[in-house]
PDB file of C-alpha atoms and ligand atoms in Angstrom:
ATOM      1  CA  UNK Y  67       0.036  -0.011  -0.040  1.00 90.00           C
ATOM      2  CA  UNK Y  68       1.334   3.271  -1.140  1.00 98.00           C
ATOM      3  CA  UNK Y  69       0.479   6.214   1.186  1.00 98.00           C
ATOM      4  CA  UNK Y  70       0.573   9.779   0.479  1.00 98.00           C
ATOM      5  CA  UNK Y  71       0.502  12.907   3.108  1.00 98.00           C
ATOM      6  CA  UNK Y  72      -1.669  15.640   2.382  1.00 98.00           C
ATOM      7  CA  UNK Y  73      -0.729  18.724   3.911  1.00 98.00           C
ATOM      8  CA  UNK Y  74      -3.806  21.190   3.901  1.00 98.00           C
ATOM      9  CA  UNK Y  75      -3.467  24.861   3.792  1.00 98.00           C
ATOM     10  CA  UNK Y  76      -0.777  25.494   6.265  1.00 98.00           C
ATOM     11  CA  UNK Y  77      -0.460  29.101   5.098  1.00 98.00           C
ATOM     12  CA  UNK Y  78       0.419  32.400   6.766  1.00 98.00           C
ATOM     13  CA  UNK Y  79      -3.307  33.572   6.696  1.00 98.00           C
ATOM     14  CA  UNK Y  80      -4.580  30.418   8.680  1.00 98.00           C
ATOM     15  CA  UNK Y  81      -1.943  30.954  11.361  1.00 98.00           C
ATOM     16  CA  UNK Y  82      -1.543  33.330  14.333  1.00 98.00           C
ATOM     17  CA  UNK Y  83      -0.356  35.860  15.074  1.00 96.00           C
ATOM     18  CA  UNK Y  84      -0.900  37.648  11.825  1.00 95.00           C
ATOM     19  CA  UNK Y  85      -3.153  35.579   9.792  1.00 98.00           C
ATOM     20  CA  UNK Y  86      -6.452  37.027   8.167  1.00 98.00           C
ATOM     21  CA  UNK Y  87      -8.240  33.926   9.182  1.00 98.00           C
ATOM     22  CA  UNK Y  88      -6.020  32.587  11.971  1.00 98.00           C
ATOM     23  CA  UNK Y  89      -7.166  29.227  13.337  1.00 98.00           C
ATOM     24  CA  UNK Y  90      -6.320  29.123  16.950  1.00 98.00           C
ATOM     25  CA  UNK Y  91      -2.979  27.315  17.700  1.00 98.00           C
ATOM     26  CA  UNK Y  92      -2.672  26.670  13.951  1.00 98.00           C
ATOM     27  CA  UNK Y  93       0.959  27.525  14.092  1.00 98.00           C
ATOM     28  CA  UNK Y  94       1.676  24.896  16.787  1.00 98.00           C
ATOM     29  CA  UNK Y  95       1.343  22.003  14.259  1.00 98.00           C
ATOM     30  CA  UNK Y  96       4.693  23.114  12.287  1.00 98.00           C
ATOM     31  CA  UNK Y  97       7.082  20.727  14.033  1.00 98.00           C
ATOM     32  CA  UNK Y  98       4.474  17.718  13.640  1.00 98.00           C
ATOM     33  CA  UNK Y  99       3.993  18.453   9.838  1.00 98.00           C
ATOM     34  CA  UNK Y 100       7.678  18.542   9.365  1.00 98.00           C
ATOM     35  CA  UNK Y 101       8.226  15.352  11.230  1.00 97.00           C
ATOM     36  CA  UNK Y 102       5.499  13.749   9.082  1.00 98.00           C
ATOM     37  CA  UNK Y 103       6.909  14.901   5.956  1.00 98.00           C
ATOM     38  CA  UNK Y 104      10.067  13.346   6.816  1.00 97.00           C
ATOM     39  CA  UNK Y 105       8.564  10.150   7.561  1.00 96.00           C
ATOM     40  CA  UNK Y 106       9.363   7.220   5.231  1.00 96.00           C
ATOM     41  CA  UNK Y 107       5.920   5.940   5.980  1.00 95.00           C
ATOM     42  CA  UNK Y 108       4.827   8.302   3.067  1.00 98.00           C
ATOM     43  CA  UNK Y 109       5.604   7.655  -0.601  1.00 98.00           C
ATOM     44  CA  UNK Y 110       4.645  11.225  -1.564  1.00 98.00           C
ATOM     45  CA  UNK Y 111       3.826  14.489  -0.091  1.00 98.00           C
ATOM     46  CA  UNK Y 112       1.284  16.999  -1.288  1.00 98.00           C
ATOM     47  CA  UNK Y 113       0.921  20.494   0.304  1.00 98.00           C
ATOM     48  CA  UNK Y 114      -2.295  22.447  -0.808  1.00 98.00           C
ATOM     49  CA  UNK Y 115      -2.918  26.081  -0.508  1.00 98.00           C
ATOM     50  CA  UNK Y 116      -6.099  27.921  -0.485  1.00 97.00           C
ATOM     51  CA  UNK Y 117      -5.608  30.160  -3.462  1.00 97.00           C
ATOM     52  CA  UNK Y 118      -8.564  32.538  -4.136  1.00 96.00           C
ATOM     53  CA  UNK Y 119      -9.202  35.192  -6.586  1.00 96.00           C
ATOM     54  CA  UNK Y 120      -9.392  38.682  -5.149  1.00 96.00           C
ATOM     55  CA  UNK Y 121     -13.283  38.827  -5.561  1.00 94.00           C
ATOM     56  CA  UNK Y 122     -13.944  35.176  -4.303  1.00 95.00           C
ATOM     57  CA  UNK Y 123     -17.382  34.273  -3.376  1.00 95.00           C
ATOM     58  CA  UNK Y 124     -16.394  33.161   0.097  1.00 95.00           C
ATOM     59  CA  UNK Y 125     -15.417  36.498   1.266  1.00 96.00           C
ATOM     60  CA  UNK Y 126     -17.612  38.783   3.377  1.00 96.00           C
ATOM     61  CA  UNK Y 127     -17.496  41.729   0.781  1.00 95.00           C
ATOM     62  CA  UNK Y 128     -18.722  39.207  -1.909  1.00 94.00           C
ATOM     63  CA  UNK Y 129     -21.520  37.570  -0.151  1.00 93.00           C
ATOM     64  CA  UNK Y 130     -19.544  34.923   1.673  1.00 94.00           C
ATOM     65  CA  UNK Y 131     -18.878  33.998   5.250  1.00 94.00           C
ATOM     66  CA  UNK Y 132     -15.188  34.676   5.570  1.00 96.00           C
ATOM     67  CA  UNK Y 133     -12.838  37.415   5.811  1.00 97.00           C
ATOM     68  CA  UNK Y 134     -10.564  38.089   2.764  1.00 97.00           C
ATOM     69  CA  UNK Y 135      -7.975  35.404   2.958  1.00 97.00           C
ATOM     70  CA  UNK Y 136      -5.379  33.553   0.787  1.00 98.00           C
ATOM     71  CA  UNK Y 137      -5.572  35.778  -2.095  1.00 98.00           C
ATOM     72  CA  UNK Y 138      -3.722  34.085  -4.772  1.00 97.00           C
ATOM     73  CA  UNK Y 139      -0.058  35.660  -4.944  1.00 97.00           C
ATOM     74  CA  UNK Y 140      -0.370  37.562  -1.683  1.00 98.00           C
ATOM     75  CA  UNK Y 141       1.934  37.174   1.372  1.00 98.00           C
ATOM     76  CA  UNK Y 142      -0.987  35.676   3.440  1.00 98.00           C
ATOM     77  CA  UNK Y 143      -1.537  32.962   0.817  1.00 98.00           C
ATOM     78  CA  UNK Y 144       2.154  31.744   1.191  1.00 98.00           C
ATOM     79  CA  UNK Y 145       2.742  28.481   2.899  1.00 98.00           C
ATOM     80  CA  UNK Y 146       3.867  29.102   6.501  1.00 98.00           C
ATOM     81  CA  UNK Y 147       7.685  29.705   6.569  1.00 98.00           C
ATOM     82  CA  UNK Y 148       8.385  27.080   9.211  1.00 98.00           C
ATOM     83  CA  UNK Y 149       7.135  24.480   6.822  1.00 98.00           C
ATOM     84  CA  UNK Y 150      10.193  22.501   5.582  1.00 97.00           C
ATOM     85  CA  UNK Y 151       9.218  22.429   1.761  1.00 96.00           C
ATOM     86  CA  UNK Y 152      12.139  20.028   1.051  1.00 96.00           C
ATOM     87  CA  UNK Y 153      10.039  16.921   1.287  1.00 94.00           C
ATOM     88  CA  UNK Y 154       7.019  18.326  -0.374  1.00 98.00           C
ATOM     89  CA  UNK Y 155       6.735  16.682  -3.892  1.00 98.00           C
ATOM     90  CA  UNK Y 156       3.668  18.809  -5.211  1.00 98.00           C
ATOM     91  CA  UNK Y 157       2.073  22.085  -4.285  1.00 98.00           C
ATOM     92  CA  UNK Y 158      -1.611  21.873  -5.152  1.00 97.00           C
ATOM     93  CA  UNK Y 159      -3.485  25.404  -5.462  1.00 97.00           C
ATOM     94  CA  UNK Y 160      -7.320  25.117  -4.780  1.00 95.00           C
ATOM     95  CA  UNK Y 161     -10.096  27.458  -4.129  1.00 93.00           C
ATOM     96  CA  UNK Y 162      -9.518  29.060  -7.389  1.00 92.00           C
ATOM     97  CA  UNK Y 163     -13.108  28.740  -8.863  1.00 86.00           C
ATOM     98  CA  UNK Y 164     -15.267  31.792  -8.051  1.00 73.00           C
ATOM     99  CA  UNK Y 165     -18.471  29.960  -7.211  1.00 79.00           C
ATOM    100  CA  UNK Y 166     -17.515  27.448  -4.586  1.00 84.00           C
ATOM    101  CA  UNK Y 167     -15.738  27.540  -1.182  1.00 86.00           C
ATOM    102  CA  UNK Y 168     -13.075  25.395  -2.407  1.00 90.00           C
ATOM    103  CA  UNK Y 169     -12.638  23.427   0.925  1.00 96.00           C
ATOM    104  CA  UNK Y 170     -11.714  20.084  -0.775  1.00 97.00           C
ATOM    105  CA  UNK Y 171      -8.199  19.396  -2.247  1.00 97.00           C
ATOM    106  CA  UNK Y 172     -10.116  16.841  -4.619  1.00 97.00           C
ATOM    107  CA  UNK Y 173     -12.148  19.540  -6.164  1.00 94.00           C
ATOM    108  CA  UNK Y 174     -11.608  19.316  -9.814  1.00 91.00           C
ATOM    109  CA  UNK Y 175     -10.355  16.014  -9.961  1.00 94.00           C
ATOM    110  CA  UNK Y 176      -6.727  16.829 -10.402  1.00 96.00           C
ATOM    111  CA  UNK Y 177      -5.508  15.367  -7.062  1.00 98.00           C
ATOM    112  CA  UNK Y 178      -7.306  11.961  -7.550  1.00 98.00           C
ATOM    113  CA  UNK Y 179      -5.753  11.559 -10.961  1.00 98.00           C
ATOM    114  CA  UNK Y 180      -2.394  12.282  -9.571  1.00 98.00           C
ATOM    115  CA  UNK Y 181      -2.726   9.740  -6.671  1.00 98.00           C
ATOM    116  CA  UNK Y 182      -4.151   7.293  -9.226  1.00 98.00           C
ATOM    117  CA  UNK Y 183      -1.122   7.748 -11.368  1.00 98.00           C
ATOM    118  CA  UNK Y 184       1.345   7.314  -8.423  1.00 98.00           C
ATOM    119  CA  UNK Y 185      -0.580   4.017  -7.278  1.00 98.00           C
ATOM    120  CA  UNK Y 186      -1.440   5.674  -3.877  1.00 98.00           C
ATOM    121  CA  UNK Y 187      -4.256   3.982  -2.128  1.00 98.00           C
ATOM    122  CA  UNK Y 188      -4.159   5.502   1.173  1.00 98.00           C
ATOM    123  CA  UNK Y 189      -3.629   9.092   2.568  1.00 98.00           C
ATOM    124  CA  UNK Y 190      -3.042  10.866   5.680  1.00 98.00           C
ATOM    125  CA  UNK Y 191      -4.682  14.307   5.909  1.00 98.00           C
ATOM    126  CA  UNK Y 192      -3.370  16.837   8.124  1.00 98.00           C
ATOM    127  CA  UNK Y 193      -3.086  20.789   8.294  1.00 98.00           C
ATOM    128  CA  UNK Y 194      -5.825  23.531   8.648  1.00 98.00           C
ATOM    129  CA  UNK Y 195      -8.512  23.426   9.384  1.00 98.00           C
ATOM    130  CA  UNK Y 196      -9.974  20.351  10.980  1.00 98.00           C
ATOM    131  CA  UNK Y 197     -13.667  21.623  10.634  1.00 98.00           C
ATOM    132  CA  UNK Y 198     -13.268  22.973   6.782  1.00 98.00           C
ATOM    133  CA  UNK Y 199     -10.570  21.962   4.619  1.00 98.00           C
ATOM    134  CA  UNK Y 200      -9.337  18.735   6.280  1.00 98.00           C
ATOM    135  CA  UNK Y 201     -13.011  17.512   6.755  1.00 98.00           C
ATOM    136  CA  UNK Y 202     -13.862  18.135   3.139  1.00 98.00           C
ATOM    137  CA  UNK Y 203     -10.450  16.736   2.004  1.00 98.00           C
ATOM    138  CA  UNK Y 204     -10.612  13.631   3.875  1.00 98.00           C
ATOM    139  CA  UNK Y 205     -14.393  13.107   3.079  1.00 98.00           C
ATOM    140  CA  UNK Y 206     -13.679  13.185  -0.673  1.00 98.00           C
ATOM    141  CA  UNK Y 207     -10.637  11.161  -0.157  1.00 98.00           C
ATOM    142  CA  UNK Y 208     -13.055   8.372   1.446  1.00 98.00           C
ATOM    143  CA  UNK Y 209     -15.428   8.959  -1.459  1.00 98.00           C
ATOM    144  CA  UNK Y 210     -12.660   8.129  -3.844  1.00 98.00           C
ATOM    145  CA  UNK Y 211     -12.133   4.673  -2.179  1.00 98.00           C
ATOM    146  CA  UNK Y 212      -8.925   5.553  -0.456  1.00 98.00           C
ATOM    147  CA  UNK Y 213      -7.848   4.468   2.995  1.00 98.00           C
ATOM    148  CA  UNK Y 214      -7.847   7.659   5.170  1.00 98.00           C
ATOM    149  CA  UNK Y 215      -6.043   8.598   8.346  1.00 98.00           C
ATOM    150  CA  UNK Y 216      -6.460  11.882  10.020  1.00 98.00           C
ATOM    151  CA  UNK Y 217      -3.701  12.709  12.605  1.00 98.00           C
ATOM    152  CA  UNK Y 218      -5.069  14.874  15.210  1.00 98.00           C
ATOM    153  CA  UNK Y 219      -1.757  15.977  16.598  1.00 98.00           C
ATOM    154  CA  UNK Y 220      -1.270  17.792  13.088  1.00 98.00           C
ATOM    155  CA  UNK Y 221      -4.529  19.402  12.566  1.00 98.00           C
ATOM    156  CA  UNK Y 222      -6.290  22.461  14.398  1.00 98.00           C
ATOM    157  CA  UNK Y 223      -9.969  23.656  14.258  1.00 98.00           C
ATOM    158  CA  UNK Y 224     -11.548  26.973  13.428  1.00 98.00           C
ATOM    159  CA  UNK Y 225     -14.179  25.962  16.108  1.00 98.00           C
ATOM    160  CA  UNK Y 226     -16.695  28.961  15.167  1.00 97.00           C
ATOM    161  CA  UNK Y 227     -18.912  26.866  17.273  1.00 97.00           C
ATOM    162  CA  UNK Y 228     -17.344  25.164  20.235  1.00 98.00           C
ATOM    163  CA  UNK Y 229     -16.898  21.344  19.232  1.00 98.00           C
ATOM    164  CA  UNK Y 230     -17.049  21.792  15.363  1.00 98.00           C
ATOM    165  CA  UNK Y 231     -13.339  20.206  15.146  1.00 98.00           C
ATOM    166  CA  UNK Y 232     -14.555  17.198  17.354  1.00 98.00           C
ATOM    167  CA  UNK Y 233     -17.562  16.946  15.494  1.00 98.00           C
ATOM    168  CA  UNK Y 234     -15.776  17.005  12.281  1.00 98.00           C
ATOM    169  CA  UNK Y 235     -13.555  14.200  13.470  1.00 98.00           C
ATOM    170  CA  UNK Y 236     -16.594  12.226  14.678  1.00 98.00           C
ATOM    171  CA  UNK Y 237     -18.237  12.410  11.187  1.00 98.00           C
ATOM    172  CA  UNK Y 238     -14.754  11.326   9.478  1.00 98.00           C
ATOM    173  CA  UNK Y 239     -14.696   8.156  11.916  1.00 98.00           C
ATOM    174  CA  UNK Y 240     -18.272   7.294  11.091  1.00 98.00           C
ATOM    175  CA  UNK Y 241     -17.340   7.490   7.388  1.00 98.00           C
ATOM    176  CA  UNK Y 242     -14.503   5.185   8.017  1.00 98.00           C
ATOM    177  CA  UNK Y 243     -11.473   7.351   8.646  1.00 98.00           C
ATOM    178  CA  UNK Y 244      -8.780   6.389  11.102  1.00 98.00           C
ATOM    179  CA  UNK Y 245      -8.519   9.353  13.327  1.00 98.00           C
ATOM    180  CA  UNK Y 246      -5.323   9.061  15.468  1.00 97.00           C
ATOM    181  CA  UNK Y 247      -2.540  10.763  17.078  1.00 96.00           C
ATOM    182  CA  UNK Y 248       0.658   9.555  15.317  1.00 90.00           C
ATOM    183  CA  UNK Y 249       2.830  11.686  17.641  1.00 91.00           C
ATOM    184  CA  UNK Y 250       2.188   8.823  20.158  1.00 90.00           C
ATOM    185  CA  UNK Y 251       3.567   6.058  18.179  1.00 78.00           C
ATOM    186  CA  UNK Y 252       6.529   4.314  19.710  1.00 65.00           C
TER     187      UNK Y 252
HETATM  188  C1  LIG L  21     -10.574  27.132   5.030  1.00 55.16           C
HETATM  189  C2  LIG L  21     -11.944  28.530   5.714  1.00 55.16           C
HETATM  190  C3  LIG L  21     -11.988  29.185   4.409  1.00 55.16           C
HETATM  191  C4  LIG L  21      -9.582  25.891   5.392  1.00 55.16           C
HETATM  192  C5  LIG L  21     -10.247  27.687   3.561  1.00 55.16           C
HETATM  193  O1  LIG L  21      -8.382  25.781   4.919  1.00 55.16           O
HETATM  194  O2  LIG L  21      -9.881  25.205   6.284  1.00 55.16           O
HETATM  195  N1  LIG L  21     -11.344  27.477   5.603  1.00 55.16           N
HETATM  196  N2  LIG L  21     -11.087  28.761   3.399  1.00 55.16           N
HETATM  197 ZN1  LIG L  22     -10.637  29.959   1.782  1.00 55.16          ZN
END
């Protein structure tokens, strides 16, 4: 079984202290992400970027529910500087279509095609945020028939409503994902 690591949206805008849509403690997962990216368990490492046009429909000013964030090409859309990019095989930009939130890294079909080409049958999904892009990416991975693991030591939730992150993990468990803390492996 070949497994890929999908690091979701570990970008400046999703991390304290300066991010436009900072996920609480989102910066704390940097070391875990780097450890995972260096782990020989993974045959392939993909990092996604939320990569919105300036007038994206998910922004408050355009009828959406989020402050402006991750506008393509801006500083806030850059991968977090603490992320070691040496082990990242592919950077995948998502959320470019104007009319959808772009939460899932599988939107558009490019990622599924890439994983098929690489004979990858399992993925670990980590990064930001548990209750949005990690949830939607892991859910779509399950729909694609992949074996899915979510490592809770390497993800954090927005928790707009308290418990959103926990509910997202519960949903993924119910759908068949393995929700684990890989930092506790011996
Ligand atoms: C995300 C809200 C808006 C995420 C992206 O990466 O989880 N959340 N856009
Ligand atoms: Zn977004």
